[in-house]
Short mmCIF file of C-alpha atoms (C1' of nucleotides) in Angstrom, two decimals:
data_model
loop_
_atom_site.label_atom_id
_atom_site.label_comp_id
_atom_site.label_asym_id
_atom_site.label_seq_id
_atom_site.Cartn_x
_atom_site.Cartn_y
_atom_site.Cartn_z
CA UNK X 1 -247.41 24.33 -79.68
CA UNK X 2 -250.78 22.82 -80.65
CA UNK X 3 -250.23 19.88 -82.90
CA UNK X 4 -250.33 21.52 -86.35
CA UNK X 5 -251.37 19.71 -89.23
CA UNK X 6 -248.41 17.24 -90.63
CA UNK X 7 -247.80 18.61 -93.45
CA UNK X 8 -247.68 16.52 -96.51
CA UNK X 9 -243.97 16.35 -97.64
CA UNK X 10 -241.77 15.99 -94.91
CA UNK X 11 -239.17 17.84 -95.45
CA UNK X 12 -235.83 15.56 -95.56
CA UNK X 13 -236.72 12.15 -95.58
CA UNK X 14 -233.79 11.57 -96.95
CA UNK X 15 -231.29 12.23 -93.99
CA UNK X 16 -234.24 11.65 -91.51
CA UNK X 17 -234.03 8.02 -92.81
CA UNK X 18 -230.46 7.98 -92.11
CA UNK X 19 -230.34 8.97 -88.82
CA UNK X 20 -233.15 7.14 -87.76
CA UNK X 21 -232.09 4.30 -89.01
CA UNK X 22 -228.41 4.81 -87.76
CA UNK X 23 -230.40 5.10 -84.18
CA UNK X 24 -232.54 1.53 -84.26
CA UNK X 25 -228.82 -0.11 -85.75
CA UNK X 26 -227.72 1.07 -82.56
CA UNK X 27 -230.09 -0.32 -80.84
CA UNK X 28 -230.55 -3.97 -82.43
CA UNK X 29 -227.73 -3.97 -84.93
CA UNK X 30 -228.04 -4.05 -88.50
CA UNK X 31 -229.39 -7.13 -89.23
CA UNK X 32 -232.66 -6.86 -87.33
CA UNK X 33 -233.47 -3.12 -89.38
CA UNK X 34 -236.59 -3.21 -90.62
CA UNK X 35 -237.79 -0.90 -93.51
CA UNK X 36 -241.40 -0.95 -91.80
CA UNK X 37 -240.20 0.06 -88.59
CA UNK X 38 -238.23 2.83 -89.62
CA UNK X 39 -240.97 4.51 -91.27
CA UNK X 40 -243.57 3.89 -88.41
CA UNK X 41 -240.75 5.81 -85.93
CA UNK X 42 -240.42 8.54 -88.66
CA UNK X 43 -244.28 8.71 -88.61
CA UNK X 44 -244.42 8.58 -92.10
CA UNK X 45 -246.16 5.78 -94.54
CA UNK X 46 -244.56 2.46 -94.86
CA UNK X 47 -244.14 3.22 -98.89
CA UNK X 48 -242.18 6.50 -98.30
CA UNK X 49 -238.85 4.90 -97.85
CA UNK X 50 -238.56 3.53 -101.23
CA UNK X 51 -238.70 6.68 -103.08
CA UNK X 52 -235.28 7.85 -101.39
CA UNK X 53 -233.76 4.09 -100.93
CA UNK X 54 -235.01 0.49 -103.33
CA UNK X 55 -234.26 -1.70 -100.50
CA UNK X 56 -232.64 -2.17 -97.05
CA UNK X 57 -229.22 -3.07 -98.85
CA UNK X 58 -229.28 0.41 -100.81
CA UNK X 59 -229.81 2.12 -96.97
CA UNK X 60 -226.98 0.17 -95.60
CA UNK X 61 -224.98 0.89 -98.54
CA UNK X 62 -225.44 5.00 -98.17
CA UNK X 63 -224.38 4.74 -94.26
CA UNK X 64 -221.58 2.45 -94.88
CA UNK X 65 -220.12 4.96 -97.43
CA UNK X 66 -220.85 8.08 -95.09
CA UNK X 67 -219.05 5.79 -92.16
CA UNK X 68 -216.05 5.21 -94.52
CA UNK X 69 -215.71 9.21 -95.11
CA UNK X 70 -215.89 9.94 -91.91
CA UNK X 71 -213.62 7.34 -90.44
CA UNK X 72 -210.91 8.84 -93.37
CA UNK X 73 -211.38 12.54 -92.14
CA UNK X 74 -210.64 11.65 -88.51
CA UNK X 75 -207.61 9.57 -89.57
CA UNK X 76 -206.65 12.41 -91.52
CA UNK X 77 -207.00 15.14 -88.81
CA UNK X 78 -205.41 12.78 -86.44
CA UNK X 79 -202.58 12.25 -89.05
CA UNK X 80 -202.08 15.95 -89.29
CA UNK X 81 -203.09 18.11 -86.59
CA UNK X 82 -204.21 21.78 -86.53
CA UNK X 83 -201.08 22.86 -84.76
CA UNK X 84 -198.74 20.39 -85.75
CA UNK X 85 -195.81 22.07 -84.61
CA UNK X 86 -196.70 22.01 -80.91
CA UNK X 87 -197.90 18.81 -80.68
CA UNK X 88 -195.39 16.23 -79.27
CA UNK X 89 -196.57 13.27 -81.79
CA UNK X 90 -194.34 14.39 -84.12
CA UNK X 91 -192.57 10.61 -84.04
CA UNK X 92 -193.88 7.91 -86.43
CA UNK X 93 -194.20 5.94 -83.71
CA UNK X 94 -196.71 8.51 -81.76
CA UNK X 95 -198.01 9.11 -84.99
CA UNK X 96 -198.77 5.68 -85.54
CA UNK X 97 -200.60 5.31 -82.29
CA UNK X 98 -203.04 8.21 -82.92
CA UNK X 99 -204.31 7.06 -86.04
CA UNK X 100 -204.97 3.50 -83.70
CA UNK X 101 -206.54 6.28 -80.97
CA UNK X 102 -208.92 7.89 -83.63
CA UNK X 103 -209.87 4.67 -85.11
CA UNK X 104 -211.31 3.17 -81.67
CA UNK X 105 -212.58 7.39 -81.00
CA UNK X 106 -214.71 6.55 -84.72
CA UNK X 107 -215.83 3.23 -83.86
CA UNK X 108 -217.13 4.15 -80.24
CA UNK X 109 -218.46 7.68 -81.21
CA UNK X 110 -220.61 5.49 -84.02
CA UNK X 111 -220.95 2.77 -83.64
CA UNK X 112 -224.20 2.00 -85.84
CA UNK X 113 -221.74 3.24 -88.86
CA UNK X 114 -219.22 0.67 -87.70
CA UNK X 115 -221.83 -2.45 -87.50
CA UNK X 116 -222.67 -1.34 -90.70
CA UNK X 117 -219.00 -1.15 -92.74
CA UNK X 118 -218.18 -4.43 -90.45
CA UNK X 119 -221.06 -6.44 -91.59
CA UNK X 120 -220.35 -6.22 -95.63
CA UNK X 121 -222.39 -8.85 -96.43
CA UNK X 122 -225.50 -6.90 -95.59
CA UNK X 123 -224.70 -4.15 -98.14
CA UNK X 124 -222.82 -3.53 -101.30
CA UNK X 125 -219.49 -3.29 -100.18
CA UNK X 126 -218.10 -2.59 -104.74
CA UNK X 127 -220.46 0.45 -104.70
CA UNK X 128 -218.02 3.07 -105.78
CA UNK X 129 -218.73 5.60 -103.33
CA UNK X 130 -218.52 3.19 -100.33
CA UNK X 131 -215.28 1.57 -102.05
CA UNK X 132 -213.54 4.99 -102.56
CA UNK X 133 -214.16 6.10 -99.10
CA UNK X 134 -212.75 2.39 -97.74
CA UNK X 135 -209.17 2.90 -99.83
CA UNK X 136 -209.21 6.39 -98.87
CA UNK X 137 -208.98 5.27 -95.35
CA UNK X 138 -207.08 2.22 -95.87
CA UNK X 139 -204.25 4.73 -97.64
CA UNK X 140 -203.63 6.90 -94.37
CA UNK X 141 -203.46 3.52 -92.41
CA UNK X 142 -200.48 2.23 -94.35
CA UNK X 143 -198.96 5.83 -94.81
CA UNK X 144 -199.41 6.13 -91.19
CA UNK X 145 -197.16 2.29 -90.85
CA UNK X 146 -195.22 3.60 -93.63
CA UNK X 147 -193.47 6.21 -91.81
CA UNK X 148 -193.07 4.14 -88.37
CA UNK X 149 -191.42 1.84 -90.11
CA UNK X 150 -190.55 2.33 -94.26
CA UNK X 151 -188.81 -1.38 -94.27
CA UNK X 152 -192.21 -3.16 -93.31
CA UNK X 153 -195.26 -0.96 -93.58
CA UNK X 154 -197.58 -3.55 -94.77
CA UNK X 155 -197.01 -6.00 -91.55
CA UNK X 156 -197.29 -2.55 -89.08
CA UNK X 157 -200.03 -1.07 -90.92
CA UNK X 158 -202.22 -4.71 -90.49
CA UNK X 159 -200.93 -5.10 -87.15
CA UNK X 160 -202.08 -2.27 -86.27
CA UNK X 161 -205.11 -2.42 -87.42
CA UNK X 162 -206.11 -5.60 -86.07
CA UNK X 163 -205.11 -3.97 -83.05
CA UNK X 164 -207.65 -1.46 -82.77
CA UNK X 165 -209.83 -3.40 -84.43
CA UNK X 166 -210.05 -6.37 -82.15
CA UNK X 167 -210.17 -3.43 -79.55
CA UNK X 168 -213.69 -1.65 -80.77
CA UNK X 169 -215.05 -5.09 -81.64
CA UNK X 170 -214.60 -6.75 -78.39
CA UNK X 171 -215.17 -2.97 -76.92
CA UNK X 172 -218.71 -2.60 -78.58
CA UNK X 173 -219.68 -6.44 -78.07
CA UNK X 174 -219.62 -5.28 -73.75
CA UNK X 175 -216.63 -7.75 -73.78
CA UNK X 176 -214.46 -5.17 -72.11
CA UNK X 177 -217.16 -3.86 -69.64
CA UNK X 178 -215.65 -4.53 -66.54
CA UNK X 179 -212.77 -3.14 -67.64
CA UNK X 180 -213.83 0.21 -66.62
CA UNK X 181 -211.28 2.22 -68.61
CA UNK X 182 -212.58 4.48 -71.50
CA UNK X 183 -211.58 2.59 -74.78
CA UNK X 184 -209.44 5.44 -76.09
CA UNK X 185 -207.53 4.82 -72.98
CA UNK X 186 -207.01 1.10 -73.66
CA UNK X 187 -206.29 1.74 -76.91
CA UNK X 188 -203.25 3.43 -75.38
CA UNK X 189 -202.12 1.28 -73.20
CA UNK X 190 -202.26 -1.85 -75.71
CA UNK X 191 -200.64 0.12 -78.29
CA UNK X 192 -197.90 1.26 -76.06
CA UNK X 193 -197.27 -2.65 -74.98
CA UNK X 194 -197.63 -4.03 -78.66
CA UNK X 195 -195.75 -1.48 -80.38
CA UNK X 196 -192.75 -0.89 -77.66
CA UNK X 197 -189.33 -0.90 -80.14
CA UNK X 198 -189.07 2.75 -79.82
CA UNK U 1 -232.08 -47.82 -100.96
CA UNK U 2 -235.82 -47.42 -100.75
CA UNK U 3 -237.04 -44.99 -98.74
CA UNK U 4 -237.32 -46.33 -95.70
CA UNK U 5 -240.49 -45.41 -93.70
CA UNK U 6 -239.05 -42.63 -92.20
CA UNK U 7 -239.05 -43.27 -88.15
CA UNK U 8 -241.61 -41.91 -85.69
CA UNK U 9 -238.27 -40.86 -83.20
CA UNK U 10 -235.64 -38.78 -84.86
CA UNK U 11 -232.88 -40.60 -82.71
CA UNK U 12 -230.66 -37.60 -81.88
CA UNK U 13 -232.28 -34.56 -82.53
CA UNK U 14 -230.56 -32.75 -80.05
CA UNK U 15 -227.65 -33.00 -81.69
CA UNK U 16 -229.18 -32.91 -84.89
CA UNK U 17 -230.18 -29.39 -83.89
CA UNK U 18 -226.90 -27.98 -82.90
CA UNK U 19 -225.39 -29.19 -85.81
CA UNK U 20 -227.73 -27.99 -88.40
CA UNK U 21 -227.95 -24.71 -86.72
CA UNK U 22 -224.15 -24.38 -87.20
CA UNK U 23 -224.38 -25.11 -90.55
CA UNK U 24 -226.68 -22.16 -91.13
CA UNK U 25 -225.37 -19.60 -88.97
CA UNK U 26 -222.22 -20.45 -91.34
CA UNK U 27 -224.54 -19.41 -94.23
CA UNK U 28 -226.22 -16.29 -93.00
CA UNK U 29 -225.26 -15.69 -88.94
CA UNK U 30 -226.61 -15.95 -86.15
CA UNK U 31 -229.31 -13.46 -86.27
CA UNK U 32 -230.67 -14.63 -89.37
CA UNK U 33 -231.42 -18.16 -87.69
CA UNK U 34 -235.43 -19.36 -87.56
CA UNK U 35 -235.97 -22.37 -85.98
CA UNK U 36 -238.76 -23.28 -88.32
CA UNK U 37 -236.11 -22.98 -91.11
CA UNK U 38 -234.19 -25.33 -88.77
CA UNK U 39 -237.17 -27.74 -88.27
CA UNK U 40 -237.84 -27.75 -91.89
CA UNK U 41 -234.13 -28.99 -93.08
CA UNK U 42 -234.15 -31.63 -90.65
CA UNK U 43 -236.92 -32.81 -91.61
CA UNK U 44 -239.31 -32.88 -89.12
CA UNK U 45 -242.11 -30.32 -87.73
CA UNK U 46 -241.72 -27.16 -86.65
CA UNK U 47 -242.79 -27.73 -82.92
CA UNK U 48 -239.93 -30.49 -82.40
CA UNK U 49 -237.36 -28.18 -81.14
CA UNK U 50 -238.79 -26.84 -78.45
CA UNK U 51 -238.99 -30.06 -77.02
CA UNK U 52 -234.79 -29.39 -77.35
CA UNK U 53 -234.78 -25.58 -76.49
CA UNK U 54 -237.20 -23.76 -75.25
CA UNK U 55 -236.27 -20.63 -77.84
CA UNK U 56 -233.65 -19.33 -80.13
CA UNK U 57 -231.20 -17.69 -77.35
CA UNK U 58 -231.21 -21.52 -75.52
CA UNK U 59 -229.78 -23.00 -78.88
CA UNK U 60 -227.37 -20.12 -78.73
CA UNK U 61 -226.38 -20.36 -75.35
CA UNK U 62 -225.32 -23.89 -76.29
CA UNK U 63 -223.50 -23.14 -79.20
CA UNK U 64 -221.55 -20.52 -77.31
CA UNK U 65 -221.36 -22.88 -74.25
CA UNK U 66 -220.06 -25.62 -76.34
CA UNK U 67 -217.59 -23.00 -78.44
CA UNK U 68 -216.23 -21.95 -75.48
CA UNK U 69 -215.14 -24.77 -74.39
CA UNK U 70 -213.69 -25.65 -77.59
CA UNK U 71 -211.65 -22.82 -77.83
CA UNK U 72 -210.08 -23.31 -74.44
CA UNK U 73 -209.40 -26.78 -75.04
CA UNK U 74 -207.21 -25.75 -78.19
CA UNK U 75 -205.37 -23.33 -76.13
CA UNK U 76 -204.73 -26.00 -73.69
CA UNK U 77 -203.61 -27.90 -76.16
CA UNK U 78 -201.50 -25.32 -77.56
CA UNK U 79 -200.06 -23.88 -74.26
CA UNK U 80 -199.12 -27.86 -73.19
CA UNK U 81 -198.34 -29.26 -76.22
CA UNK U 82 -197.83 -33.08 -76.00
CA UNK U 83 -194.34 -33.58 -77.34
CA UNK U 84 -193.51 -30.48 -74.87
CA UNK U 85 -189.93 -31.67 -74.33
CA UNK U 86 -188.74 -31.42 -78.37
CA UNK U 87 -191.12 -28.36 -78.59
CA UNK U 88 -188.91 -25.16 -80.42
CA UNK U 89 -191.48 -22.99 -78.65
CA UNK U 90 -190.74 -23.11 -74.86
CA UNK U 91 -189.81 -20.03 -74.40
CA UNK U 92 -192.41 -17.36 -73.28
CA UNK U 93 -192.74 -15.20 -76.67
CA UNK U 94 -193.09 -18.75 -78.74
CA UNK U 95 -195.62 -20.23 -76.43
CA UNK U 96 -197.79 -17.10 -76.23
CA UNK U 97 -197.66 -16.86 -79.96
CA UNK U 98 -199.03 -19.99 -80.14
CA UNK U 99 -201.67 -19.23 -77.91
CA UNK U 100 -202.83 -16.31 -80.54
CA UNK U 101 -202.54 -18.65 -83.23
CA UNK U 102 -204.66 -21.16 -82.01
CA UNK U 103 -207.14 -19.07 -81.12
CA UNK U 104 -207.34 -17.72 -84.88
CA UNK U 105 -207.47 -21.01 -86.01
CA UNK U 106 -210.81 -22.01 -83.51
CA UNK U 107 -212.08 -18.40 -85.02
CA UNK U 108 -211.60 -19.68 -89.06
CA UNK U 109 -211.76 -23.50 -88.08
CA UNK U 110 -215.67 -23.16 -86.01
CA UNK U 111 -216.78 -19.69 -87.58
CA UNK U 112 -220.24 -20.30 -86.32
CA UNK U 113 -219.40 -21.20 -82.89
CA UNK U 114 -216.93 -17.87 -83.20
CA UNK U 115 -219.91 -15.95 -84.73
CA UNK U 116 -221.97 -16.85 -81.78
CA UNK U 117 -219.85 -16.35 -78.83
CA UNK U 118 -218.89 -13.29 -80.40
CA UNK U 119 -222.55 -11.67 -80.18
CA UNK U 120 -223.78 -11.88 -76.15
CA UNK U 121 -226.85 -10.13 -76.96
CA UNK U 122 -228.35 -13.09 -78.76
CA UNK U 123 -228.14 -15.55 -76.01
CA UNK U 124 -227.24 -15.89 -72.58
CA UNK U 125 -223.93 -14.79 -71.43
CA UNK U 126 -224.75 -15.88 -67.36
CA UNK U 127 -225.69 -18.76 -68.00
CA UNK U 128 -223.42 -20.75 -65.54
CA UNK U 129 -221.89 -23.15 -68.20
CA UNK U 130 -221.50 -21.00 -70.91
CA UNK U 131 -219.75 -18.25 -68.49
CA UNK U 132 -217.62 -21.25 -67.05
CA UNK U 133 -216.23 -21.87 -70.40
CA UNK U 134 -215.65 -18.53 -71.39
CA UNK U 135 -213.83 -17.78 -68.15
CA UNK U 136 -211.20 -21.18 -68.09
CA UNK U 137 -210.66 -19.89 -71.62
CA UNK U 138 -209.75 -16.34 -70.35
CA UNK U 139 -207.22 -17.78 -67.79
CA UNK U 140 -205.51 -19.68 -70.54
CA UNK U 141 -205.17 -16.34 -72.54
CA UNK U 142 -203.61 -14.33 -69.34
CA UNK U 143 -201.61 -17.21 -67.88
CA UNK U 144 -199.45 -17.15 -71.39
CA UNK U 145 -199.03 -13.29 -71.23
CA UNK U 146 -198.11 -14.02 -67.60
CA UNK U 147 -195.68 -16.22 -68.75
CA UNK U 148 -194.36 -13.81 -70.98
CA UNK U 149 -194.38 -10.53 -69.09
CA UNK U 150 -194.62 -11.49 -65.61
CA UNK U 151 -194.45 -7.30 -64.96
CA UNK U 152 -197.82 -7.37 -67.15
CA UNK U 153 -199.75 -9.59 -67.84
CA UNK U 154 -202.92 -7.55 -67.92
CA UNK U 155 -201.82 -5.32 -70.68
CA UNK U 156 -199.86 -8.12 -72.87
CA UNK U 157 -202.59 -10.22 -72.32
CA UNK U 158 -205.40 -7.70 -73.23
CA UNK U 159 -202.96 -6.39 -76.64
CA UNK U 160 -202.37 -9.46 -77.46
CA UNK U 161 -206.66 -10.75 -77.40
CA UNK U 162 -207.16 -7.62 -79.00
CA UNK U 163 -204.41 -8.51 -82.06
CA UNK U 164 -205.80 -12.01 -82.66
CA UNK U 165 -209.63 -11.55 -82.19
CA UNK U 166 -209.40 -8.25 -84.91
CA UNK U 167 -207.33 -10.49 -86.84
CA UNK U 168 -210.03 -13.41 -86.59
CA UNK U 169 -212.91 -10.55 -87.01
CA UNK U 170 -211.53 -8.86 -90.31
CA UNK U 171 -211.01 -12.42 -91.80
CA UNK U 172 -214.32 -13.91 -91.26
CA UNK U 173 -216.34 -10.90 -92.54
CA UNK U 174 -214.25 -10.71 -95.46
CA UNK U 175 -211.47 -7.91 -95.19
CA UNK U 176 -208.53 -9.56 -95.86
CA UNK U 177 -209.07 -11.06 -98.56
CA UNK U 178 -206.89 -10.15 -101.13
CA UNK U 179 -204.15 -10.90 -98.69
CA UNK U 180 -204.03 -14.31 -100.25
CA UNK U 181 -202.11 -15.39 -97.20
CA UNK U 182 -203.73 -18.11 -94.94
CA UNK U 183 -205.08 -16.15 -91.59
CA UNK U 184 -202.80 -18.58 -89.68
CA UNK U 185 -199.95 -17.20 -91.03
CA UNK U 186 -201.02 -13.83 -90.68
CA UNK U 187 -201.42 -14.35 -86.92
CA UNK U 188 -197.60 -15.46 -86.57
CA UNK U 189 -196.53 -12.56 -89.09
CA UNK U 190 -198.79 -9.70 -86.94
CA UNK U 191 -197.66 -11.71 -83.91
CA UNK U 192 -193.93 -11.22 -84.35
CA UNK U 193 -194.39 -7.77 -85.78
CA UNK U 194 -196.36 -6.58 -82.62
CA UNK U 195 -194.48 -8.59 -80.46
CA UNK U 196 -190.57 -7.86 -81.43
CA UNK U 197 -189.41 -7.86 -78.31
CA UNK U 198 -187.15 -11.05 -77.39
"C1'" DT W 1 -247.83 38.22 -112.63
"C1'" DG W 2 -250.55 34.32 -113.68
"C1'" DT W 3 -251.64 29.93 -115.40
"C1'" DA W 4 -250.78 25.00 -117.06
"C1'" DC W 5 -248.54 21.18 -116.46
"C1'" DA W 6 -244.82 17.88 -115.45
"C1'" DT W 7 -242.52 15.98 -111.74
"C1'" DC W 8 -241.70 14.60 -107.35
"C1'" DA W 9 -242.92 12.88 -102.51
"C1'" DG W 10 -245.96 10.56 -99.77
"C1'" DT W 11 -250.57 7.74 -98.88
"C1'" DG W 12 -253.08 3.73 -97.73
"C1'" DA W 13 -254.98 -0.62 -99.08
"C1'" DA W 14 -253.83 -5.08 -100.64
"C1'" DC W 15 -251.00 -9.31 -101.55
"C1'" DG W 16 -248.55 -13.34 -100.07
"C1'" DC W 17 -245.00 -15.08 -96.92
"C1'" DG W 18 -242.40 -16.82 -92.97
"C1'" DC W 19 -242.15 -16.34 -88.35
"C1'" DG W 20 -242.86 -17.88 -83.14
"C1'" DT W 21 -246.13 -19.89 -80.15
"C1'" DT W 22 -249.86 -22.76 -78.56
"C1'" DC W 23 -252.53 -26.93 -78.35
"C1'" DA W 24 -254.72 -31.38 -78.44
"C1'" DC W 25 -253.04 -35.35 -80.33
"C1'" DT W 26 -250.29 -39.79 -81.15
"C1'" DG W 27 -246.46 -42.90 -81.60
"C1'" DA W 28 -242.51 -44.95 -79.15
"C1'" DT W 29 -239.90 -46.10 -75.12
"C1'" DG W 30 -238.84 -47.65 -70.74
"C1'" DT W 31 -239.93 -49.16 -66.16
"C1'" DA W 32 -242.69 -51.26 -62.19
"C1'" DC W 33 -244.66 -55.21 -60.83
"C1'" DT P 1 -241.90 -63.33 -69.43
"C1'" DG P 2 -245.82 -60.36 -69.86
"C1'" DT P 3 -248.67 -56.55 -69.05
"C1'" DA P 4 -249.97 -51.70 -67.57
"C1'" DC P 5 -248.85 -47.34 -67.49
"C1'" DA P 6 -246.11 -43.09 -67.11
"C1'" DT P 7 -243.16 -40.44 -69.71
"C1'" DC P 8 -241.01 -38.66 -73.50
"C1'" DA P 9 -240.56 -37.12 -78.51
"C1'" DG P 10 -242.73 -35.62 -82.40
"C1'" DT P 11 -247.13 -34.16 -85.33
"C1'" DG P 12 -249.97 -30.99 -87.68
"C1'" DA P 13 -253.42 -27.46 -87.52
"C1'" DA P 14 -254.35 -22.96 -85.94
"C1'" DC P 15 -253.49 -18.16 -84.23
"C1'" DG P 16 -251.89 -13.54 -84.82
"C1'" DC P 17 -248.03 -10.65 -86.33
"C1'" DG P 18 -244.66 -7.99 -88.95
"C1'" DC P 19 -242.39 -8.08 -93.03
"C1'" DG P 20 -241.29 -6.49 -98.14
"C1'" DT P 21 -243.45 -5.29 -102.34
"C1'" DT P 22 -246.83 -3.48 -105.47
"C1'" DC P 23 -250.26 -0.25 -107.01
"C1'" DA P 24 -253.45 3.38 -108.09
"C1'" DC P 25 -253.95 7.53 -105.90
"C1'" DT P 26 -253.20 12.48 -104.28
"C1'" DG P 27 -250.98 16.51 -102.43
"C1'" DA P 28 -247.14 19.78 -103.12
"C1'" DT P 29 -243.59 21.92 -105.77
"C1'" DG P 30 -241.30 24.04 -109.37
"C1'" DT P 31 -240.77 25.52 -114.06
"C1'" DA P 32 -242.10 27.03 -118.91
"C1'" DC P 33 -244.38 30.35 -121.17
#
DNA sequence: TGTACATCAGTGAACGCGCGTTCACTGATGTAC
DNA sequence: TGTACATCAGTGAACGCGCGTTCACTGATGTAC
């Protein structure tokens, strides 16, 4: 337990620059992220970042791409479920509104990684990784429209997306504070009311 | 033509201020803004402003005061329209539709204003003007889902904020694109998709 | 198993810059008499 | 109509700070032989 000597590599700055950085996002947002500051909390020289990331944009870029993966395997698990034949969402239309569910879920369970892929003039949104990740998501959206309604999926799919976008923005701005419903719940309700041809 | 000595007074700096600041929070947003950057393209030195507003989060309180009340006069203007009598849209689906599009249009029309409204950390969301503003707009929003789903309104009214302001929030940072559709259009499209039931 | 060496990860000092804030000041305006 | 004076709006120098970037360096690691 006494403080033993820091040793000199650090370990994994790497992810440790990640997830610190994913913690002062959610703290200030994205734009006020300093390079500086993250080292200082990481205890670690102001220089050390720039062996694992060139600049601030090349950070944002890595956490944007890991956001965009992430926010694809939860649509995907909540396209498909472990034990799909119990579940009752077998409709398109239930369907539908758990993709919508598990899109607010991602956006309030991280929200630094949402700031991030929402803001993408801060990074470099045509970085392949980050771009693959952002169709791959995109594609279980529109699949997701597609089979709650084959004639128009384009209009459901962005429809729905607004949706539960304009939910987690206004959500994770406080707008909805007084509200006092958890989001995933709202994200229910509104999708019920917008989406009521059954 | 020659340049004039330039005056002592700035005349309306006030304004001046506002207006300049909108013009850059178009360029970079609102967290980017420095009021010596402001100072310096207007032209005069960087201690004027505070003679204006005493920091950054006053000039944004006034921007989101002012946008506020912007955006509820266009959905005045849209719920009331002033040749109401040959109006197609009198009907309660129509006139809320209307309502959504408008306030897209404030969003893409005053994306500065939008910008700042849209971030309450930066200034002062209490601040008894500002929260005025925001609050008449509010009752617009509610009063046309109440006119639309008297059974309601809460829910209607919430889906259909959440539609336009995700809408208005994937346009301005850049999302939809490709769509090569303007957003205006998009609203009335996602509006009748959502909102299919006559 | 042991040694030499290339490579990688992190240090700390230095640089120039733009920022917000403060301060004593000065020029212009408007009002009281 | 004219003068005195209070008030307001803007100046410019100074401060201390945190930032990103660069650089020569050093400690640790891993690999070739």
């Amino acid at each position: 337990m006494t403080a033993a000597a820091r040793p000199y590599h650090h370990g994994n700055l790497h992810r440790a620059l990640l997830d610190e950085a994913l913690a002062m996002i959610e703290e200030s947002g994205p734009a006020a992220l300093s390079l500086r500051a993250l080292a200082r909390r990481l205890g670690v020289s102001h220089a050390a970042p720039t062996h694992h990331f060139a600049d601030k944009a090349a950070l944002l870029t890595a956490i944007a791409a890991e956001g965009y993966a992430q926010l694809a395997d939860a649509l995907e698990a909540a396209a498909a479920p472990a034990g799909e034949a119990t579940a009752s969402s077998a409709s398109g239309a239930g369907a539908f509104l758990e993709l919508g569910v598990a899109y607010v879920r991602f956006a309030v369970d991280h929200p630094a990684h949402f700031a991030v892929m929402s803001a993408p003039t801060l990074y470099h949104p045509d970085e392949p990784e980050a771009a693959a990740a952002g169709r791959r998501a995109a594609r279980l959206l529109y699949a997701g429209a597609g089979r709650l309604a084959p004639g128009s999926p384009r209009a459901v799919g962005l429809a729905g997306w607004c949706l539960m976008h304009g939910l987690a923005t206004l959500w994770l701005a406080g707008n909805l504070r007084d509200l006092d419903v958890p989001p995933t719940d709202i994200a229910r309700t509104i999708g019920a009311t917008a989406f009521s041809y059954t």
